[in-house]
Coordinates of C-alpha atoms in Angstrom, one line a residue:
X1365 CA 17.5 41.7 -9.2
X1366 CA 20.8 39.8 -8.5
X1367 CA 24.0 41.5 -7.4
X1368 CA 27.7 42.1 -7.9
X1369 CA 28.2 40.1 -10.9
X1370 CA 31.1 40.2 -12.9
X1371 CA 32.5 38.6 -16.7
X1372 CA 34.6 35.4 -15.2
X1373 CA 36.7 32.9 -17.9
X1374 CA 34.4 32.1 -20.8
X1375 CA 32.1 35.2 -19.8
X1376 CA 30.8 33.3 -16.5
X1377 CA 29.4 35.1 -14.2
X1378 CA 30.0 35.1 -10.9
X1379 CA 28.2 36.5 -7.4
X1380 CA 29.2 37.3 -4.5
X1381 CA 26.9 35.1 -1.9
X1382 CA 25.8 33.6 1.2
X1383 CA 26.1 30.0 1.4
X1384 CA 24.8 27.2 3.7
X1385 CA 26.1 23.5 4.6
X1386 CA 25.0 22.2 1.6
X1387 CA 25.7 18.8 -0.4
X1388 CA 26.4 18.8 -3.7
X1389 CA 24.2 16.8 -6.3
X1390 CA 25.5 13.4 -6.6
X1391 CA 27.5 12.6 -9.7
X1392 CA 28.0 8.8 -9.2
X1393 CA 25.1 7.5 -10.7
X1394 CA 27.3 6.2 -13.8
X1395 CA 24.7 3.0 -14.3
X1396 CA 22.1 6.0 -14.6
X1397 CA 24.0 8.0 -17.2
X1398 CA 24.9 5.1 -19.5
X1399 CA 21.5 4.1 -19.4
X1400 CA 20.0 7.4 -20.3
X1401 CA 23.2 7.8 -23.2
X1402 CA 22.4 4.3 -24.9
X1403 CA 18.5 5.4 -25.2
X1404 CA 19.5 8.5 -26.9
X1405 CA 21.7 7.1 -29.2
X1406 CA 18.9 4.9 -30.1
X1407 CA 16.3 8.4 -30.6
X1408 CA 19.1 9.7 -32.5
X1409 CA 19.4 7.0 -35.2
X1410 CA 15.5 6.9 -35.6
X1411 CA 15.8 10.6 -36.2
X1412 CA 18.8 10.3 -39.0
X1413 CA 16.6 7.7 -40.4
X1414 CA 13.5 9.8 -40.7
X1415 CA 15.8 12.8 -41.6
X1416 CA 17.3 11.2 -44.6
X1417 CA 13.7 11.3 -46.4
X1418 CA 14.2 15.4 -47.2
X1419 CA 17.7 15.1 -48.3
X1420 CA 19.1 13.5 -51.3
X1421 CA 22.4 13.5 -52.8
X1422 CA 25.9 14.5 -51.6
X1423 CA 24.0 17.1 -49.4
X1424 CA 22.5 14.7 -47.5
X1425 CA 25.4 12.9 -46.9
X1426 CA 27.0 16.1 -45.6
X1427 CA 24.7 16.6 -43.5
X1428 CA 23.9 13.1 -42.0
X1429 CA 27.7 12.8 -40.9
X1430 CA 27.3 16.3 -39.3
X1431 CA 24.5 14.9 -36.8
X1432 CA 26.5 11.6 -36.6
X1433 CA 29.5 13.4 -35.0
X1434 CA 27.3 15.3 -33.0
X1435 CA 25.1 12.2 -31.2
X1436 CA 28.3 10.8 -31.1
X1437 CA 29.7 13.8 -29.0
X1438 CA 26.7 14.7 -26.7
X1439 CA 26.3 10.8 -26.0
X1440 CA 29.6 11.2 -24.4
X1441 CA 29.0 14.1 -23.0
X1442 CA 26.1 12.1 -20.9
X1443 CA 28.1 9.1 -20.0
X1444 CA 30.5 11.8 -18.6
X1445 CA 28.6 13.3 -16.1
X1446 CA 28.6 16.9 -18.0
X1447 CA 24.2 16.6 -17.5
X1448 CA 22.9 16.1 -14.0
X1449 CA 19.9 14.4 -13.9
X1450 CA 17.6 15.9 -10.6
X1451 CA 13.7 15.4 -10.7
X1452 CA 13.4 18.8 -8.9
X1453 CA 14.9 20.3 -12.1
X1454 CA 13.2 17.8 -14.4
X1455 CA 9.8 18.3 -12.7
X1456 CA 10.2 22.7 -13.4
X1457 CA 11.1 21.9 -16.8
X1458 CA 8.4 19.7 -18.0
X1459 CA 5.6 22.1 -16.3
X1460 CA 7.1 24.4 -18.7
X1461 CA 6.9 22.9 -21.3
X1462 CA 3.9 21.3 -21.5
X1463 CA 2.3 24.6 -20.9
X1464 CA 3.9 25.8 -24.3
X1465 CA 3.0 22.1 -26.2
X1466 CA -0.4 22.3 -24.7
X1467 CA -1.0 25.7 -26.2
X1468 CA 0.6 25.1 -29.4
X1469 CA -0.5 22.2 -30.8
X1470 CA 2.5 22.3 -33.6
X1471 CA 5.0 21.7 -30.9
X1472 CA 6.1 17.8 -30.7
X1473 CA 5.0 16.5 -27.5
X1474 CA 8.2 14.5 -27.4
X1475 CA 10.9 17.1 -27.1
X1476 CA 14.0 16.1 -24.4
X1477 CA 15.5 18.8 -22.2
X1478 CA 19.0 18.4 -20.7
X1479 CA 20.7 20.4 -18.1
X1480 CA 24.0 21.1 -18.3
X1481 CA 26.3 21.6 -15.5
X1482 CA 27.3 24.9 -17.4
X1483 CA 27.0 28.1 -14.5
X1484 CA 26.3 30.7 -17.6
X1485 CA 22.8 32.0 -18.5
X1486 CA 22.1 30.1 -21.5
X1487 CA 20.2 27.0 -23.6
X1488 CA 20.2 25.8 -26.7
X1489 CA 18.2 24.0 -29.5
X1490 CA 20.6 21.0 -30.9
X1491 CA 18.2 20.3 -34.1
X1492 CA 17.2 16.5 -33.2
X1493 CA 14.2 17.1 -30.4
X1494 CA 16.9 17.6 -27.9
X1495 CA 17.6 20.7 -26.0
X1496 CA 20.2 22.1 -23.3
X1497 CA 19.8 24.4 -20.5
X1498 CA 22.3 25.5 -18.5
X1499 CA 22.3 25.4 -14.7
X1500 CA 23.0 29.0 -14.5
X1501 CA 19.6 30.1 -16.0
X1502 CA 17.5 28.7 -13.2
X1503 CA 19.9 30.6 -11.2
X1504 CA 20.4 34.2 -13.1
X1505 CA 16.5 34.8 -14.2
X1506 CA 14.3 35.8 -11.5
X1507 CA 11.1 33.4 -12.0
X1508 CA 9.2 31.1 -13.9
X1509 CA 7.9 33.0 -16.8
X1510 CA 11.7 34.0 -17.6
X1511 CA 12.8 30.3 -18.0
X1512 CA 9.6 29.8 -19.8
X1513 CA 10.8 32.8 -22.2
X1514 CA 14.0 30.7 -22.6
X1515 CA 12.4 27.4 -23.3
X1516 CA 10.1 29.1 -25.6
X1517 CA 12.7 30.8 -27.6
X1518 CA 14.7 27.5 -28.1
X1519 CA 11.8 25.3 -29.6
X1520 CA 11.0 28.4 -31.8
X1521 CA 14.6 27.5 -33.3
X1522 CA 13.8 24.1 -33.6
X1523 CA 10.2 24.3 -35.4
X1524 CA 11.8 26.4 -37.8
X1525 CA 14.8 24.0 -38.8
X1526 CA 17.3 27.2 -38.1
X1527 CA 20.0 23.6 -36.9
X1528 CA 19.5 22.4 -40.5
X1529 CA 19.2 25.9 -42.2
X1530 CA 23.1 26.5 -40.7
X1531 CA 24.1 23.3 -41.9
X1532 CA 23.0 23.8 -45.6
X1533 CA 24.5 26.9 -46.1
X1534 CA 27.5 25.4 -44.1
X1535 CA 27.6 22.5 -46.8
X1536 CA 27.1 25.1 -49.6
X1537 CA 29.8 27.0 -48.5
X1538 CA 32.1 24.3 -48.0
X1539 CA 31.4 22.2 -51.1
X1540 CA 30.3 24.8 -53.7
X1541 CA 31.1 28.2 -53.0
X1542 CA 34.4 27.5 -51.7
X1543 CA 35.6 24.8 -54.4
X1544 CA 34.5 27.4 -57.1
X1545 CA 36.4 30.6 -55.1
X1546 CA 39.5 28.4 -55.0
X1547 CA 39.5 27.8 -58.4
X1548 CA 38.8 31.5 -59.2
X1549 CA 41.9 32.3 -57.0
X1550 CA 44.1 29.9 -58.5
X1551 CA 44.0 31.3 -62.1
X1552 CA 45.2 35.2 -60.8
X1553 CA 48.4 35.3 -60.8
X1554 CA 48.8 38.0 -57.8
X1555 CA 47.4 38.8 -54.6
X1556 CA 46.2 35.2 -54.0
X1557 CA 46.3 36.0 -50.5
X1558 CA 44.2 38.8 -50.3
X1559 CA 41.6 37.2 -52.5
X1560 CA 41.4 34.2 -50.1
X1561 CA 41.4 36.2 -47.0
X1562 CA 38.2 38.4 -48.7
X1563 CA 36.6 35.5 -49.6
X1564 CA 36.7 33.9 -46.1
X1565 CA 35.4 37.2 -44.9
X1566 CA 32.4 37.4 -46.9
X1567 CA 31.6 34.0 -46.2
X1568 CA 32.0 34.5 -42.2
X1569 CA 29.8 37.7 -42.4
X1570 CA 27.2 35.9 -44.8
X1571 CA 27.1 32.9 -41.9
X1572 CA 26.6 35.9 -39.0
X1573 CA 24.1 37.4 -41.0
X1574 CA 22.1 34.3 -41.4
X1575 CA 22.4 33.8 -37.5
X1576 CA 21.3 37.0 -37.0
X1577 CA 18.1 36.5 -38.8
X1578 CA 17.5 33.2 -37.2
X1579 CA 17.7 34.9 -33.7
X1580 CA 14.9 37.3 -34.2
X1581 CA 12.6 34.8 -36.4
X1582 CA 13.1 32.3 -33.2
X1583 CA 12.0 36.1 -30.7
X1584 CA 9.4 36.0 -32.7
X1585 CA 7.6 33.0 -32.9
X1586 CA 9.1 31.9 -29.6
X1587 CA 6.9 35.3 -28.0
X1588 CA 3.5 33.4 -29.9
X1589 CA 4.1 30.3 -28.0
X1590 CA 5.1 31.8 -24.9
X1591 CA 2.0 34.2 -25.1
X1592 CA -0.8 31.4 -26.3
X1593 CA 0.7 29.5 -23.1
X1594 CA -0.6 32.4 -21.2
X1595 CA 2.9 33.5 -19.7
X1596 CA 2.9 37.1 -19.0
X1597 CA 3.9 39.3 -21.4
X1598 CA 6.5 41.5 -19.9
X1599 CA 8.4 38.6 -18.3
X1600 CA 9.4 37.9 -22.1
X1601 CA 11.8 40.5 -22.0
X1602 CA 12.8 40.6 -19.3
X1603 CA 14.2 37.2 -19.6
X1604 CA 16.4 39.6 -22.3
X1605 CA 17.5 42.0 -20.5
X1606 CA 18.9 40.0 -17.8
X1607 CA 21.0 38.2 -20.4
X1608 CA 22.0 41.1 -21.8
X1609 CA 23.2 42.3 -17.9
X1610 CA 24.8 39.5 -16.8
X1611 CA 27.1 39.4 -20.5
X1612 CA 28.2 42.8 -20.3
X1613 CA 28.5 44.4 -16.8
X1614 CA 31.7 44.3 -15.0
X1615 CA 32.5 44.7 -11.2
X1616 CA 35.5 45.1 -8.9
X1617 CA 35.1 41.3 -7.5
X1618 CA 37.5 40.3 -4.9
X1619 CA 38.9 43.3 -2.8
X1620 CA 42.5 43.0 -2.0
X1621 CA 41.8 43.2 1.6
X1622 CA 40.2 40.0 1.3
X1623 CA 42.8 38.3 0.4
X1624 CA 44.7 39.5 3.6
X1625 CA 42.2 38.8 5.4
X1626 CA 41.6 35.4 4.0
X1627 CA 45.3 33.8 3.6
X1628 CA 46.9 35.2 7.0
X1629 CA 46.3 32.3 9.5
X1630 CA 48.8 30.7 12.2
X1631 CA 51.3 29.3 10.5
X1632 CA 51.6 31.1 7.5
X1633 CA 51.3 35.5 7.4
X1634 CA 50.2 37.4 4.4
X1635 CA 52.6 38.4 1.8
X1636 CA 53.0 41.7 0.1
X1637 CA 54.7 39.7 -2.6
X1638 CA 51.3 37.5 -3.7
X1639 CA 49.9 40.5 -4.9
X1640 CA 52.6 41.2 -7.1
X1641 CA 51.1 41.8 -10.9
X1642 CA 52.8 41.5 -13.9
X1643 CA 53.8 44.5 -16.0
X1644 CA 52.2 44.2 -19.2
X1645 CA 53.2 48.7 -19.6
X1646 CA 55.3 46.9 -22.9
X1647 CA 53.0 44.9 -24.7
X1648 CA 52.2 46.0 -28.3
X1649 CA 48.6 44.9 -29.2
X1650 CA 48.3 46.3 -32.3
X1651 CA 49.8 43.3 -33.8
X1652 CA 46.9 41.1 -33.2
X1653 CA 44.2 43.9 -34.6
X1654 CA 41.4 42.4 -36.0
X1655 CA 41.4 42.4 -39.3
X1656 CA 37.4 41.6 -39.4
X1657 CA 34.2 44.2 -39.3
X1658 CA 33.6 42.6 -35.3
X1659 CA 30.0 44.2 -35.9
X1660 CA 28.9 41.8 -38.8
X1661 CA 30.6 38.8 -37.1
X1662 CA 28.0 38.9 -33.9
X1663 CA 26.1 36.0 -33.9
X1664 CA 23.5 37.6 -31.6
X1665 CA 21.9 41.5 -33.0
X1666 CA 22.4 43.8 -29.8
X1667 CA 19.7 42.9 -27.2
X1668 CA 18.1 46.5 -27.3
X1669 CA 18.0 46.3 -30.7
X1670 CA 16.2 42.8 -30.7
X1671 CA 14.0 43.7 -27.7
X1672 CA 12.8 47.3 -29.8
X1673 CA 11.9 44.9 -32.6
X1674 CA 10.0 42.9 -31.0
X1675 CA 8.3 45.5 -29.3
X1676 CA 7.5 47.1 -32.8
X1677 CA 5.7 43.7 -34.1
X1678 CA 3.8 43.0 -30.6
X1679 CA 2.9 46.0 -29.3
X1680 CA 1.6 44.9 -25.5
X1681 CA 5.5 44.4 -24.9
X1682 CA 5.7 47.9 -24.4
X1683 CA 3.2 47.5 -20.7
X1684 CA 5.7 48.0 -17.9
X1685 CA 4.8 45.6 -15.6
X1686 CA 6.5 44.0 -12.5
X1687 CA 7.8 40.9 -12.9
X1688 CA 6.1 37.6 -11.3
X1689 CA 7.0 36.2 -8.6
X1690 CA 8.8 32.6 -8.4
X1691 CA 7.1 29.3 -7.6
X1692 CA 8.0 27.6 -4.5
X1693 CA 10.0 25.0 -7.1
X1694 CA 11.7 27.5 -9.0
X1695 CA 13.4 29.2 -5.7
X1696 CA 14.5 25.6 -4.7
X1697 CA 15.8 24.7 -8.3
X1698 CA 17.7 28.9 -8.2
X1699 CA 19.1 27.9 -4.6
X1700 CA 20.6 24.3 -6.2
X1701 CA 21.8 26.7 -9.6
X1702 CA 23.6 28.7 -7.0
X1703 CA 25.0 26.1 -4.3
X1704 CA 26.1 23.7 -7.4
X1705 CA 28.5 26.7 -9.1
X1706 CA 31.6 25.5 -7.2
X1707 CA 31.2 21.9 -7.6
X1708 CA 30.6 22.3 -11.5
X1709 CA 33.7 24.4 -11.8
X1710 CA 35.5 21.8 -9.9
X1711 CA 33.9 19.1 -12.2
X1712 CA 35.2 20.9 -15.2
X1713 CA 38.4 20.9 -13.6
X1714 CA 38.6 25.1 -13.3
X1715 CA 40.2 25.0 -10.3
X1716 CA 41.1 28.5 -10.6
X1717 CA 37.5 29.5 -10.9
X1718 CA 36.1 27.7 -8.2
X1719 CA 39.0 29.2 -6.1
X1720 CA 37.9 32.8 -7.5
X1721 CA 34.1 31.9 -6.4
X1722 CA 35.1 30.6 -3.2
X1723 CA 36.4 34.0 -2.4
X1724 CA 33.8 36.2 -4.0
X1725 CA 31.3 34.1 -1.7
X1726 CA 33.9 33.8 1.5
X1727 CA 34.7 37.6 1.1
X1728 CA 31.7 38.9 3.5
X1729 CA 31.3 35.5 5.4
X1730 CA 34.9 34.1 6.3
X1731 CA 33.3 30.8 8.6
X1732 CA 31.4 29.7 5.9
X1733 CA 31.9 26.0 6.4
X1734 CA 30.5 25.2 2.9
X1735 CA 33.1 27.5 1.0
X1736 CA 36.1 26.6 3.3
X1737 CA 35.7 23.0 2.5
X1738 CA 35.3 23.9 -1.4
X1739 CA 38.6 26.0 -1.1
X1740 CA 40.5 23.3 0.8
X1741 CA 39.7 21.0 -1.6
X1742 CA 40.3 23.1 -4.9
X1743 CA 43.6 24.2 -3.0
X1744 CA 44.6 20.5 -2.8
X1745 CA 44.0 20.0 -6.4
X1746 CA 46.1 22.9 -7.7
X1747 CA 49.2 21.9 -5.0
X1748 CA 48.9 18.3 -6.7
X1749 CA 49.0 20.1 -10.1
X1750 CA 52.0 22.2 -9.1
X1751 CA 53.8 19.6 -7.5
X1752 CA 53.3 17.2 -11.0
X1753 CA 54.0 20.5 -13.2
X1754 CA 50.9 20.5 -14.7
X1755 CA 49.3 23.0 -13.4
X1756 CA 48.4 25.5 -16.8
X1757 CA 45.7 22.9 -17.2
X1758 CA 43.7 23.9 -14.3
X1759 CA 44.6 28.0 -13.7
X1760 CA 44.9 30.7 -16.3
X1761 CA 47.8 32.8 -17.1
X1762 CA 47.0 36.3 -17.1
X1763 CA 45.4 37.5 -20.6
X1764 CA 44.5 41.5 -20.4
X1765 CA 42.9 42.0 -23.1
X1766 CA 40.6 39.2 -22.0
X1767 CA 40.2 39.3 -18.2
X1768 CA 38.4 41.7 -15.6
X1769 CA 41.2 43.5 -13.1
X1770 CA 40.5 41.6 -10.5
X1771 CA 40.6 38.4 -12.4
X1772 CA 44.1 39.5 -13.4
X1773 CA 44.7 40.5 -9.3
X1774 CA 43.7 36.7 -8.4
X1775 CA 45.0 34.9 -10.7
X1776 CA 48.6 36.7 -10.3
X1777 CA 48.1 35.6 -6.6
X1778 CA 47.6 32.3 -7.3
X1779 CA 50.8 32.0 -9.5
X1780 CA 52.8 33.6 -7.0
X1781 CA 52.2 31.7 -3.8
X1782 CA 55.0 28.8 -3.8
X1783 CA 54.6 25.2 -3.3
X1784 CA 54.7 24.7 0.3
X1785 CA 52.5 28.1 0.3
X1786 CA 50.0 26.1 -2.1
X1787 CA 49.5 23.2 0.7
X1788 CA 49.6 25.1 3.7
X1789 CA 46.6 26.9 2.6
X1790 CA 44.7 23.3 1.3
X1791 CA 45.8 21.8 4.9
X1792 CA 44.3 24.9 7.0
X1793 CA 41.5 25.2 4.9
X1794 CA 40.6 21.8 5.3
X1795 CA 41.1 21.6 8.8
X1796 CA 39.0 25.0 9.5
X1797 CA 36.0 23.5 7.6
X1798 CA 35.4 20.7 9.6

């Protein structure tokens, strides 16, 4: 099991790690991307065109321009450079999944799979044969069987139309349900406000609850594909459980001496004043209490609760068994997940989390080259940001409701380090990685 992880920005979890000189995956290959986004704009319009069949009316319409402005979107998502295209990753992916298709002769045998440059533990069904997986599964599960759990779970969404489901009940409650609650609320003469606000609220919690039910149908009948494809049985949840760990546990992350260890070179010694936090003793939250039941607006049912029901329906997923060990491809597609966190962040333009990785990974191995370079480079980027003023773009300002301590400690470093400060650090940093 994986160490030391803690809830980054976005709940992106980070580790603390070794690293080796290592070249990030090449995102030049623009000719590539617009040739792989024109062929699924094509597949998209052939599947609005066989889509339309089921749907008639204003519904249809509804729903049609919902998966217009979504191809549209995820085409430019391709042309971008937010997929990365690697035959390593490919090649794991597609012995995956023709595993499950070969089993389960239901499953289309032309389903796409894209992996996103995203570092969190996650995937996703999109409800037109296409599918996402982010980077940072093939780095956060521990073998094969887990991704396959993942995979499995995804196309159990798509086969039971849980993308189109959520957009029918989004179109009822846009275009019926809501027209005729407006027109209820405009013949009271009092508390017009209240009624709306309850009326959005029982909408939201009907939407939640729907999700809800669609996550266990897709356990469900993602577990019969995954065990007719012969996975084993225990890697199923276990798949859960570490996506339940790595979206709630917390650690202390970067140590303050590592920052005076890290930033006190020639040239430039450490400050007591970086570390300066702000006071936040003041600040009356209570304003901003929720006004929502937070328990019916998860999307997701509480993992133990969704692993105990799973266990109730198939029994055998109460065997403890070890889990399996990784393929040779799997540990070199986990290695890429874990060398490529920095350079994604960086592509996403989070410099402050790539800075916040470089010292969780620099923090017990101050010569490594790989990280020095990364944190010369991000340094750079955020001096050029101060230096034009536009720096809230690229580093947060400190939230504490929303961010781990040592989030908070970092990123009130970052803001406190001046401008020559800011490129003495890129300038030594570059220097010491070469």
């Amino acid at each position: 099991m994986k160490r030391n992880l803690l809830l980054l920005i976005l709940s992106l979890p980070l580790y603390v790690l070794s690293a080796q000189v290592y070249v990030p995956l090449d995102t030049a290959n623009f000719s590539r991307r617009k040739e792989l986004s024109k062929t699924y704009q094509t597949e998209s319009k052939s599947f609005i065109r066989d889509f339309k069949e089921s749907f008639s009316g204003p519904e249809k319409t509804y729903i049609k321009k919902q998966f217009e402005e979504h191809f549209k979107e995820f085409s430019t998502e391709i042309e971008h450079g937010d997929y990365v295209f690697d035959p390593r990753f490919d090649h794991l992916v597609d012995s995956i999944y023709k595993k499950l298709s070969g089993a389960n002769d239901e499953i289309p045998k032309d389903l796409r799979f894209y992996i996103s440059r995203n570092i969190s533990l996650n995937a996703s069904s999109l409800g037109d044969k296409t599918f996402v997986i982010n980077m940072g599964a093939f780095y956060f599960l521990d073998n094969d069987n887990e991704l396959g759990a993942v995979i499995a779970h995804e196309i159990g969404h798509y086969m039971l139309k849980h993308h189109i489901e959520s957009m029918q009940r989004q179109y009822k409650a846009d275009k019926v349900d809501a027209r005729s609650a407006l027109s209820t609320i405009r013949s009271e003469r009092y508390n017009r406000g209240a009624m709306a606000l309850e009326r959005y609220k029982s909408m939201m919690y009907a939407d939640q609850s729907m999700n809800r039910r669609q996550e266990r149908e897709a356990d469900s009948v993602g577990y019969i594909y995954y065990k007719k494809a012969g996975f084993k049985n225990t890697d199923y949840l276990n798949s859960y459980r570490l996506m339940a760990l790595y979206d709630t546990i917390k650690e202390d992350g970067v140590k303050e001496c590592t920052y005076r260890k890290i930033f006190n070179f020639k040239g430039l010694a450490f400050k007591d004043s970086w570390l300066k936090k702000e006071d936040f003793s003041g600040y009356d939250y209570s304003r901003y209490k929720s006004k929502f039941n937070e328990d019916s607006l998860k999307s997701h049912p509480e993992t133990q609760q969704r692993i105990a029901y799973l266990k109730t329906l198939f029994p055998e997923l109460n065997d403890s068994l070890a889990p399996t060990r990784p393929t040779h491809l799997f540990k070199v597609t986990e290695h890429i997940a874990r060398m490529e966190q920095v350079p994604s962040l960086d592509y996403n333009e989070n410099y402050g989390g790539g800075i916040y990785m470089c010292l969780l990974n620099l923090q017990d191995s101050i010569s490594d080259s790989y990280y020095q370079r990364c944190m010369g480079h991000l340094f750079q980027k955020i001096y050029d940001a101060r230096k034009t003023y536009t720096l809230n773009r690229y580093l947060d300002r400190v939230e504490p409701k929303e961010q781990s301590p040592s989030y908070q400690q970092f990123l009130n470093f970052m803001w406190n380090l001046n401008l020559n400060e800011l490129k003495m650090i890129a300038e030594f940093y570059n220097v010491a990685s070469k």
